[in-house]
Amino acid sequence: MIGSILLLSVAALSPQDALSPERFARKLSRISPRPELRSDPTNAVASDEDAARLGQALFFDARLSPDERFSCATCHDPALGFTDGRSLPQGRGPLMRNTPTLFDVGRRRWLFWDGRTDTLWAQIRHPLESPHEMDGDRLALAHLVRTDEGYRAQYEALFGQLPELEDSQRFPARAKPMPEHREDPRHLAWQAMSASDRALIDEVLVNVSKSLASYQSRLETGPSKLDLFAEAYLAGDPAGGGHLSPEARRGLDLFLGKGQCTLCHMGPELTDEEFHHLAVPPLNDELPIDAGRHLGALLVKKDPFNASGEHSDQPKGERADFVQLLISDADQFGEMRTPSLRNVAQTAPYMHQGQFQTLEEVVRFYSTLEGAQRTGHHQELTLTPADFTAREEEDLVAFLRSLTAPLTAASWAVAPKEPSSSR
Ligand code: HEC
Ligand code: HEC
């Protein structure tokens, strides 16, 4: 779809060396300033401070995984730009995609490299319940929130009374749907529950997830050097207040001009929120071929927790339309979401398998496309090498480093001071 058309136009446009001042200003005004974050209408507690505080405590709580080995922050470590700093995460089992940052994650339209969820809250149950990640389950989560006095009080103030879970016949200690492991005792325990009890548990899962989403949407970053430069430049100062080094300033020209980066890294978030196949060489030969958006689009459409489903607080609206109108076709095979480039200098390694350790390697790839490996149906629809000179490559990297900015509220980057009461 859109991805293929853009890829075609990359190949068809001839690179330009310099932009006129008018075109430069016009293009600059499209990437800065950033608009305010829009609250997620599918999550009624998205803007609620108390929900965010509950979510913050849960984010740093290793009890979400049964052997207490993993909290969300284990892989999304604030000290490493909310990533794990590895090409592929060290989970409980093999994982085949790089851990994305959570900086500005409240602004994403689709979550995950393949966009298989469409809201921040629907995303949570994947890491929580995946046997390869935390291997938790929704029953254990509900029991934790009910037995921990701090969580229980916070939860009930937000969402009303928790269901009575004492009857272990009705509410086993551990259970979740595991369609791929039908013999697992937790799957069997889930199957044995009544539909109405399962619905009660799903509601707790969704409410907890919406609190975690409310927390994560506060991981907003402030203005970067690019934004300070743009503000001054667009106000009439050709030096842009001196906020960019000469290298980064030249890199910005390349980013908007010859490099054609804004065909995909467009708008103030420096992403089109769409999916493309760059044919980046795989990290190693052992990893399976990744269907990317092709499967992601199918999964999000049939996800009962999507923006148009019964758990959404706005099942008819813009976000619901995105998923309702979505098409999955073979052309999307291998496509990955265009990442935002804000704070990119803090979130190495890069690409969906962490194939590149440094920004220098990324830019080198765009320059030469060396080793590009195409899968699926994209043979003719690919990027062409940008053929940067060595100095241009350095300039682009300097520009990418100018996109760094701290969190607007640093207090969200640490575990809450008063942990939940039973700790
Ligand atoms: C074992 C490491 C690991 C743990 C633990 C983990 N994550 Fe992740 N997270 C990942 C990986 C890997 C991805 C990307 C997976 C993909 O794209 O298929 C991801 C993706 C995400 C995304 C999507 C970001 C984006 O830009 O699309 C969010 C949000 C997220 N995780 C939040 C959480 C939360 C909340 C928890 C705790 C409940 C958590 N993660 C636990 C590794 C982990
Ligand atoms: C055709 C769309 C497209 C164009 C044009 C494009 N990118 Fe990308 N970019 C992507 C996609 C998609 C990914 C993720 C690819 C993957 O993981 O397989 C990506 C990844 C990146 C990353 C790694 C980010 C991370 O967090 O892993 C950087 C840095 C980057 N691009 C910079 C650039 C620069 C600089 C240019 C211009 C020279 C450019 N891109 C042009 C679509 C594009």
Coordinates of C-alpha atoms and ligand atoms in Angstrom, one line a residue:
M1 CA 0.0 0.0 0.0
I2 CA 1.3 3.4 1.1
G3 CA 4.7 1.8 1.9
S4 CA 5.2 0.6 -1.7
I5 CA 4.2 3.8 -3.3
L6 CA 6.7 5.7 -1.1
L7 CA 9.5 3.3 -1.9
L8 CA 8.8 3.7 -5.6
S9 CA 9.1 7.4 -5.3
V10 CA 12.4 7.2 -3.5
A11 CA 13.8 5.4 -6.5
A12 CA 12.2 7.7 -9.0
L13 CA 13.2 11.1 -7.5
S14 CA 16.6 12.3 -8.4
P15 CA 18.6 13.5 -5.4
Q16 CA 19.1 17.2 -5.0
D17 CA 22.2 18.7 -3.6
A18 CA 21.0 21.9 -2.1
L19 CA 17.5 23.2 -1.1
S20 CA 16.5 26.8 -1.8
P21 CA 16.0 28.8 1.4
E22 CA 12.2 28.8 0.8
R23 CA 12.0 25.0 0.4
F24 CA 14.3 24.6 3.4
A25 CA 12.1 26.7 5.6
R26 CA 9.0 25.0 4.4
K27 CA 10.4 21.5 5.0
L28 CA 11.8 22.6 8.4
S29 CA 8.4 23.9 9.5
R30 CA 7.0 20.4 8.9
I31 CA 9.3 18.7 11.4
S32 CA 9.3 21.4 14.2
P33 CA 7.7 22.5 16.5
R34 CA 6.0 19.5 17.9
P35 CA 2.3 19.6 18.7
E36 CA 1.0 18.8 22.2
L37 CA 0.5 15.1 22.9
R38 CA -3.1 14.2 22.2
S39 CA -4.7 12.1 24.9
D40 CA -5.8 8.6 23.8
P41 CA -9.6 8.6 23.5
T42 CA -9.8 4.8 23.8
N43 CA -8.3 5.1 27.3
A44 CA -10.5 6.9 29.8
V45 CA -7.7 7.2 32.3
A46 CA -5.0 8.3 29.8
S47 CA -4.7 11.7 31.4
D48 CA -5.3 10.7 35.0
E49 CA -2.3 11.4 37.3
D50 CA -3.4 8.7 39.8
A51 CA -3.7 6.1 37.1
A52 CA -0.2 7.1 35.9
R53 CA 1.2 6.6 39.4
L54 CA -0.3 3.2 39.7
G55 CA 1.1 2.4 36.2
Q56 CA 4.5 3.7 37.3
A57 CA 4.6 1.4 40.3
L58 CA 3.6 -1.6 38.2
F59 CA 6.2 -0.8 35.5
F60 CA 9.0 -1.3 38.0
D61 CA 7.5 -4.3 39.8
A62 CA 9.2 -7.6 39.0
R63 CA 6.2 -9.4 40.6
L64 CA 4.5 -9.1 37.2
S65 CA 6.6 -12.1 36.2
P66 CA 6.0 -15.2 38.3
D67 CA 9.7 -15.8 39.2
E68 CA 10.2 -12.1 39.7
R69 CA 13.0 -12.0 37.1
F70 CA 11.5 -9.4 34.9
S71 CA 9.8 -6.1 35.3
C72 CA 9.0 -3.9 32.3
A73 CA 12.0 -1.8 33.3
T74 CA 14.3 -4.8 32.9
C75 CA 14.1 -4.4 29.1
H76 CA 12.9 -0.8 29.0
D77 CA 15.6 0.5 31.3
P78 CA 15.4 4.3 31.8
A79 CA 19.2 4.5 32.1
L80 CA 19.4 3.0 28.6
G81 CA 16.8 5.3 26.9
F82 CA 14.1 2.8 27.9
T83 CA 15.7 0.0 26.0
D84 CA 18.0 -2.9 27.0
G85 CA 20.9 -1.7 24.9
R86 CA 21.1 -5.1 23.2
S87 CA 20.5 -6.1 19.6
L88 CA 17.9 -8.7 20.7
P89 CA 16.5 -8.9 24.3
Q90 CA 17.5 -11.5 26.7
G91 CA 14.1 -12.8 27.7
R92 CA 13.0 -16.2 29.0
G93 CA 13.0 -17.6 25.5
P94 CA 14.2 -16.5 22.0
L95 CA 13.0 -13.1 20.9
M96 CA 13.5 -11.9 17.4
R97 CA 13.0 -8.2 17.6
N98 CA 15.0 -5.3 19.1
T99 CA 13.5 -3.6 22.1
P100 CA 12.1 -0.2 21.1
T101 CA 12.4 2.9 23.3
L102 CA 9.4 4.2 25.2
F103 CA 10.4 7.8 24.8
D104 CA 7.3 9.6 23.4
V105 CA 5.5 6.3 23.0
G106 CA 2.1 7.9 23.7
R107 CA 2.4 9.4 20.2
R108 CA 2.6 6.2 18.2
R109 CA -0.3 5.1 16.0
W110 CA 0.7 1.5 15.9
L111 CA 2.7 -0.4 18.5
F112 CA 5.5 -2.9 17.9
W113 CA 7.7 -3.2 14.8
D114 CA 4.9 -4.9 13.0
G115 CA 2.1 -2.7 14.5
R116 CA 0.2 -5.7 15.8
T117 CA -1.6 -3.5 18.4
D118 CA -3.1 -0.2 17.9
T119 CA -3.2 1.3 21.5
L120 CA -0.7 1.5 24.2
W121 CA -3.0 -0.3 26.7
A122 CA -3.8 -3.2 24.4
Q123 CA -0.1 -3.7 23.9
I124 CA 0.6 -4.7 27.6
R125 CA -0.7 -8.2 27.6
H126 CA 1.9 -9.2 25.0
P127 CA 5.0 -8.8 27.1
L128 CA 3.1 -9.7 30.3
E129 CA 1.8 -13.0 29.1
S130 CA 4.3 -14.1 26.4
P131 CA 6.2 -17.2 27.5
H132 CA 9.3 -15.7 26.0
E133 CA 9.1 -12.4 27.9
M134 CA 7.6 -12.1 31.4
D135 CA 5.5 -15.3 31.3
G136 CA 3.0 -13.7 33.7
D137 CA -0.7 -14.2 33.4
R138 CA -3.9 -12.2 33.9
L139 CA -5.1 -14.2 36.9
A140 CA -1.8 -13.8 38.8
L141 CA -1.9 -10.1 37.9
A142 CA -5.5 -9.8 39.3
H143 CA -4.5 -11.6 42.5
L144 CA -1.4 -9.4 42.9
V145 CA -3.5 -6.2 42.6
R146 CA -6.1 -7.6 45.0
T147 CA -3.7 -8.8 47.7
D148 CA -1.3 -5.9 47.6
E149 CA -3.0 -3.3 49.8
G150 CA -1.4 -0.3 48.1
Y151 CA -2.3 -1.5 44.6
R152 CA -5.8 -2.5 45.7
A153 CA -6.5 1.0 47.2
Q154 CA -5.1 2.8 44.1
Y155 CA -7.0 0.5 41.7
E156 CA -10.4 0.7 43.6
A157 CA -10.1 4.5 43.8
L158 CA -9.9 4.6 40.0
F159 CA -12.0 1.8 38.8
G160 CA -14.3 0.7 41.6
Q161 CA -14.3 -2.5 43.6
L162 CA -12.2 -5.4 42.5
P163 CA -14.0 -8.7 42.1
E164 CA -13.8 -11.2 45.0
L165 CA -11.1 -13.6 44.0
E166 CA -10.9 -15.8 47.1
D167 CA -12.8 -18.8 45.6
S168 CA -9.9 -20.6 44.0
Q169 CA -12.2 -23.0 42.2
R170 CA -13.6 -20.0 40.2
F171 CA -10.3 -18.0 40.1
P172 CA -7.3 -20.2 39.9
A173 CA -3.9 -18.7 41.0
R174 CA -2.6 -18.8 37.4
A175 CA -4.5 -18.8 34.1
K176 CA -4.5 -17.2 30.7
P177 CA -5.5 -18.1 27.2
M178 CA -2.6 -19.9 25.4
P179 CA -3.9 -20.9 22.0
E180 CA -0.5 -22.1 21.0
H181 CA 0.1 -24.2 24.1
R182 CA -3.2 -25.9 24.5
E183 CA -1.9 -28.5 27.0
D184 CA -0.4 -25.9 29.3
P185 CA -2.2 -26.1 32.8
R186 CA -2.7 -22.3 32.7
H187 CA -4.5 -22.6 29.4
L188 CA -6.7 -25.5 30.7
A189 CA -7.4 -23.5 33.9
W190 CA -8.5 -20.5 31.8
Q191 CA -10.7 -22.8 29.6
A192 CA -12.3 -24.2 32.8
M193 CA -13.5 -20.8 34.0
S194 CA -17.0 -19.5 33.3
A195 CA -17.3 -16.8 30.6
S196 CA -18.5 -14.3 33.1
D197 CA -15.6 -14.9 35.4
R198 CA -13.2 -14.6 32.5
A199 CA -14.8 -11.3 31.6
L200 CA -14.3 -10.0 35.2
I201 CA -10.6 -10.9 34.9
D202 CA -10.3 -9.3 31.5
E203 CA -11.7 -6.1 32.9
V204 CA -9.0 -6.0 35.6
L205 CA -6.3 -6.8 33.0
V206 CA -7.6 -3.9 30.8
N207 CA -7.8 -1.4 33.7
V208 CA -4.3 -2.3 34.8
S209 CA -3.1 -2.0 31.2
K210 CA -4.8 1.4 30.9
S211 CA -2.9 2.6 34.0
L212 CA 0.4 1.3 32.6
A213 CA -0.4 3.1 29.3
S214 CA -1.2 6.3 31.2
Y215 CA 2.2 6.1 32.9
Q216 CA 4.1 5.4 29.6
S217 CA 2.4 8.2 27.8
R218 CA 4.1 10.6 30.3
L219 CA 7.6 9.6 29.0
E220 CA 7.5 12.7 26.8
T221 CA 10.7 14.4 25.7
G222 CA 11.2 18.2 25.5
P223 CA 12.6 20.3 22.7
S224 CA 15.9 19.2 21.2
K225 CA 18.6 21.3 19.6
L226 CA 16.7 20.9 16.3
D227 CA 13.6 22.4 17.8
L228 CA 15.5 25.4 19.3
F229 CA 17.3 25.9 15.9
A230 CA 14.0 25.7 14.0
E231 CA 12.2 28.1 16.3
A232 CA 14.9 30.8 15.9
Y233 CA 15.4 30.1 12.1
L234 CA 11.7 30.3 11.4
A235 CA 11.5 33.5 13.4
G236 CA 13.9 35.1 11.0
D237 CA 17.4 34.3 12.4
P238 CA 19.3 32.6 9.5
A239 CA 21.9 31.3 12.1
G240 CA 19.0 29.6 14.0
G241 CA 20.3 30.9 17.3
G242 CA 23.5 28.9 16.8
H243 CA 21.7 25.9 18.2
L244 CA 23.1 23.5 15.6
S245 CA 26.8 22.9 15.0
P246 CA 28.0 23.5 11.4
E247 CA 28.1 19.7 10.9
A248 CA 24.6 19.2 12.2
R249 CA 23.3 22.1 10.1
R250 CA 24.7 20.5 7.0
G251 CA 23.3 17.2 8.1
L252 CA 19.8 18.8 8.4
D253 CA 20.1 19.9 4.8
L254 CA 20.9 16.4 3.8
F255 CA 18.1 15.0 5.9
L256 CA 15.6 17.3 4.2
G257 CA 17.2 17.3 0.8
K258 CA 19.6 14.8 -0.9
G259 CA 19.0 12.1 1.7
Q260 CA 15.2 12.2 1.2
C261 CA 14.9 10.9 4.7
T262 CA 11.6 12.8 5.3
L263 CA 9.8 10.6 2.7
C264 CA 9.4 8.3 5.7
H265 CA 10.8 10.0 8.7
M266 CA 8.3 12.9 8.2
G267 CA 6.4 15.3 10.5
P268 CA 7.4 16.4 13.9
E269 CA 7.8 12.8 15.2
L270 CA 10.1 12.0 12.3
T271 CA 8.0 9.0 11.3
D272 CA 5.1 8.5 8.9
E273 CA 3.7 5.9 11.4
E274 CA 3.7 3.5 8.4
F275 CA 5.6 0.4 7.4
H276 CA 8.4 -0.2 4.9
H277 CA 10.8 -2.8 3.8
L278 CA 14.4 -1.6 3.8
A279 CA 15.9 -5.0 3.2
V280 CA 18.4 -4.5 6.1
P281 CA 20.7 -7.5 6.2
P282 CA 19.7 -9.9 9.0
L283 CA 21.5 -9.9 12.3
N284 CA 22.5 -13.6 11.8
D285 CA 21.4 -16.6 9.7
E286 CA 19.6 -18.3 12.5
L287 CA 16.7 -15.9 12.8
P288 CA 13.5 -16.9 11.1
I289 CA 12.2 -14.6 8.2
D290 CA 10.0 -12.0 9.8
A291 CA 6.7 -11.4 8.1
G292 CA 6.5 -7.9 9.7
R293 CA 3.5 -5.8 8.8
H294 CA 1.8 -8.6 6.8
L295 CA 1.1 -10.6 9.9
G296 CA 0.9 -7.5 12.2
A297 CA -2.1 -6.1 10.1
L298 CA -3.9 -9.4 10.3
L299 CA -3.4 -9.7 14.1
V300 CA -4.5 -6.2 15.0
K301 CA -7.6 -6.4 12.9
K302 CA -8.8 -9.6 14.7
D303 CA -7.6 -8.5 18.2
P304 CA -10.6 -8.4 20.5
F305 CA -8.6 -5.8 22.5
N306 CA -8.3 -3.3 19.6
A307 CA -9.5 0.3 19.5
S308 CA -12.9 -0.8 18.0
G309 CA -13.4 -3.6 20.5
E310 CA -15.6 -3.8 23.6
H311 CA -12.7 -2.8 26.0
S312 CA -12.1 0.5 24.1
D313 CA -13.5 3.7 25.7
Q314 CA -14.1 5.0 22.2
P315 CA -15.0 2.1 20.0
K316 CA -16.2 4.4 17.3
G317 CA -13.8 7.2 16.4
E318 CA -10.6 7.9 14.5
R319 CA -8.5 5.2 16.2
A320 CA -11.2 2.7 15.6
D321 CA -11.4 3.7 12.0
F322 CA -7.7 3.1 11.5
V323 CA -8.0 -0.5 12.4
Q324 CA -11.4 -1.0 10.8
L325 CA -10.2 0.3 7.4
L326 CA -6.9 -1.6 7.6
I327 CA -5.9 -3.9 4.7
S328 CA -3.4 -6.7 5.0
D329 CA -1.9 -7.8 1.7
A330 CA 1.2 -9.7 0.5
D331 CA 3.0 -6.5 -0.4
Q332 CA 3.4 -5.8 3.3
F333 CA 5.5 -8.9 3.8
G334 CA 8.7 -8.0 5.7
E335 CA 7.7 -4.3 6.3
M336 CA 8.6 -2.8 9.6
R337 CA 7.3 0.4 11.3
T338 CA 9.3 3.6 10.6
P339 CA 10.8 4.4 14.0
S340 CA 10.7 8.0 15.3
L341 CA 14.2 9.5 15.2
R342 CA 13.8 11.6 18.3
N343 CA 16.4 10.7 20.9
V344 CA 17.8 8.2 18.5
A345 CA 21.4 8.7 19.8
Q346 CA 20.3 7.2 23.1
T347 CA 18.7 4.0 21.8
A348 CA 21.3 1.9 20.1
P349 CA 21.5 -0.7 18.6
Y350 CA 19.3 0.1 15.6
M351 CA 16.7 -1.5 13.3
H352 CA 14.2 -4.3 14.1
Q353 CA 16.9 -6.9 14.9
G354 CA 19.4 -4.4 16.3
Q355 CA 21.5 -5.0 13.2
F356 CA 23.5 -1.8 13.5
Q357 CA 25.4 -0.8 16.7
T358 CA 26.0 2.8 15.8
L359 CA 24.4 5.7 13.9
E360 CA 27.5 5.7 11.6
E361 CA 26.6 2.1 10.5
V362 CA 23.0 3.1 9.9
V363 CA 23.9 6.1 7.7
R364 CA 26.5 4.0 5.9
F365 CA 23.7 1.5 5.0
Y366 CA 21.5 4.2 3.5
S367 CA 24.6 5.4 1.6
T368 CA 25.5 2.1 0.0
L369 CA 22.7 -0.3 0.8
E370 CA 25.5 -2.9 1.1
G371 CA 24.2 -6.4 1.9
A372 CA 20.6 -5.5 1.4
Q373 CA 18.5 -8.7 1.4
R374 CA 15.1 -8.6 0.0
T375 CA 12.4 -11.0 1.0
G376 CA 8.9 -11.3 -0.3
H377 CA 7.4 -9.3 -3.1
H378 CA 9.5 -6.2 -3.0
Q379 CA 12.2 -6.9 -5.5
E380 CA 11.8 -3.8 -7.6
L381 CA 10.4 -1.4 -5.0
T382 CA 13.5 -0.5 -3.0
L383 CA 15.6 2.4 -1.8
T384 CA 18.4 3.4 -4.1
P385 CA 21.9 4.1 -2.5
A386 CA 22.1 7.7 -1.3
D387 CA 25.8 7.8 -2.2
F388 CA 26.9 10.1 0.6
T389 CA 30.5 11.3 0.8
A390 CA 32.4 10.5 4.0
R391 CA 31.8 14.1 5.2
E392 CA 28.1 13.9 4.4
E393 CA 27.8 10.7 6.4
E394 CA 29.4 12.5 9.4
D395 CA 27.1 15.5 8.9
L396 CA 24.0 13.3 9.0
V397 CA 25.2 11.6 12.1
A398 CA 25.8 14.9 13.7
F399 CA 22.3 15.9 12.8
L400 CA 20.8 12.7 14.3
R401 CA 22.7 13.5 17.5
S402 CA 21.0 16.9 17.6
L403 CA 17.6 15.2 18.1
T404 CA 18.4 14.3 21.8
A405 CA 16.3 15.9 24.6
P406 CA 15.6 14.9 28.2
L407 CA 12.2 13.8 29.6
T408 CA 9.9 16.8 30.3
A409 CA 9.4 15.3 33.8
A410 CA 12.4 13.3 35.1
S411 CA 10.5 11.9 38.1
W412 CA 8.7 9.4 35.8
A413 CA 12.0 7.7 35.0
V414 CA 12.4 6.2 38.4
A415 CA 10.4 3.7 40.5
P416 CA 7.9 5.6 42.7
K417 CA 9.3 6.7 46.1
E418 CA 6.5 5.0 48.0
P419 CA 6.3 1.6 46.6
S420 CA 3.1 -0.3 47.0
S421 CA 2.5 -1.2 50.7
S422 CA 3.2 -4.9 50.9
R423 CA 6.8 -4.5 49.7
Ligands
HEC1 C1 12.2 -9.4 27.8 C2 12.2 -8.0 27.4 C3 10.9 -7.2 27.6 C4 10.1 -7.0 28.7 C5 10.3 -7.6 30.0 C6 9.1 -6.0 28.3 N1 9.3 -5.6 27.0 FE1 8.3 -4.2 26.0 N2 9.2 -4.7 24.3 C7 10.2 -5.7 24.2 C8 10.4 -5.9 22.8 C9 11.5 -6.9 22.2 C10 9.5 -5.2 22.0 C11 9.3 -5.1 20.5 C12 8.5 -6.4 20.1 C13 8.0 -6.4 18.7 O1 8.0 -5.3 18.0 O2 7.5 -7.4 18.3 C14 8.8 -4.4 23.0 C15 7.8 -3.5 22.7 C16 7.1 -2.7 23.7 C17 6.3 -1.5 23.4 C18 6.0 -1.0 22.0 C19 6.8 0.2 21.7 C20 6.7 0.7 20.3 O3 7.2 1.8 20.0 O4 6.1 0.1 19.5 C21 5.8 -1.1 24.6 C22 4.9 0.1 24.8 C23 6.4 -1.9 25.6 N3 7.2 -2.9 25.0 C24 6.1 -1.8 26.9 C25 6.4 -2.8 27.9 C26 5.7 -2.9 29.2 C27 4.7 -2.0 29.7 C28 6.3 -4.0 29.8 C29 5.9 -4.6 31.1 C30 4.5 -5.0 31.2 C31 7.3 -4.5 28.8 N4 7.3 -3.8 27.7 C32 8.1 -5.6 29.1 C33 10.9 -6.2 25.2 C34 10.4 -6.3 26.5
HEC2 C1 11.4 4.3 2.7 C2 11.3 4.8 4.0 C3 12.5 5.3 4.7 C4 13.4 6.3 4.3 C5 13.4 7.0 2.9 C6 14.4 6.4 5.3 N1 14.1 5.6 6.4 FE1 15.1 5.4 8.1 N2 13.9 3.8 8.6 C7 12.8 3.4 7.9 C8 12.4 2.1 8.5 C9 11.2 1.3 8.0 C10 13.3 1.8 9.5 C11 13.3 0.5 10.3 C12 13.8 -0.6 9.4 C13 14.0 -1.9 10.0 O1 14.1 -2.1 11.2 O2 14.0 -2.9 9.2 C14 14.2 2.9 9.6 C15 15.2 3.0 10.6 C16 16.1 4.1 10.7 C17 17.0 4.3 11.8 C18 17.1 3.4 13.0 C19 16.2 3.9 14.1 C20 16.0 2.9 15.2 O3 15.5 3.3 16.3 O4 16.3 1.7 15.1 C21 17.6 5.5 11.5 C22 18.7 6.2 12.4 C23 17.2 6.0 10.3 N3 16.2 5.1 9.8 C24 17.6 7.2 9.7 C25 17.3 7.5 8.4 C26 18.0 8.5 7.6 C27 19.1 9.4 8.1 C28 17.4 8.5 6.3 C29 17.8 9.3 5.1 C30 19.2 9.1 4.7 C31 16.3 7.5 6.3 N4 16.3 6.9 7.6 C32 15.5 7.3 5.3 C33 12.2 4.0 6.8 C34 12.9 4.9 6.0

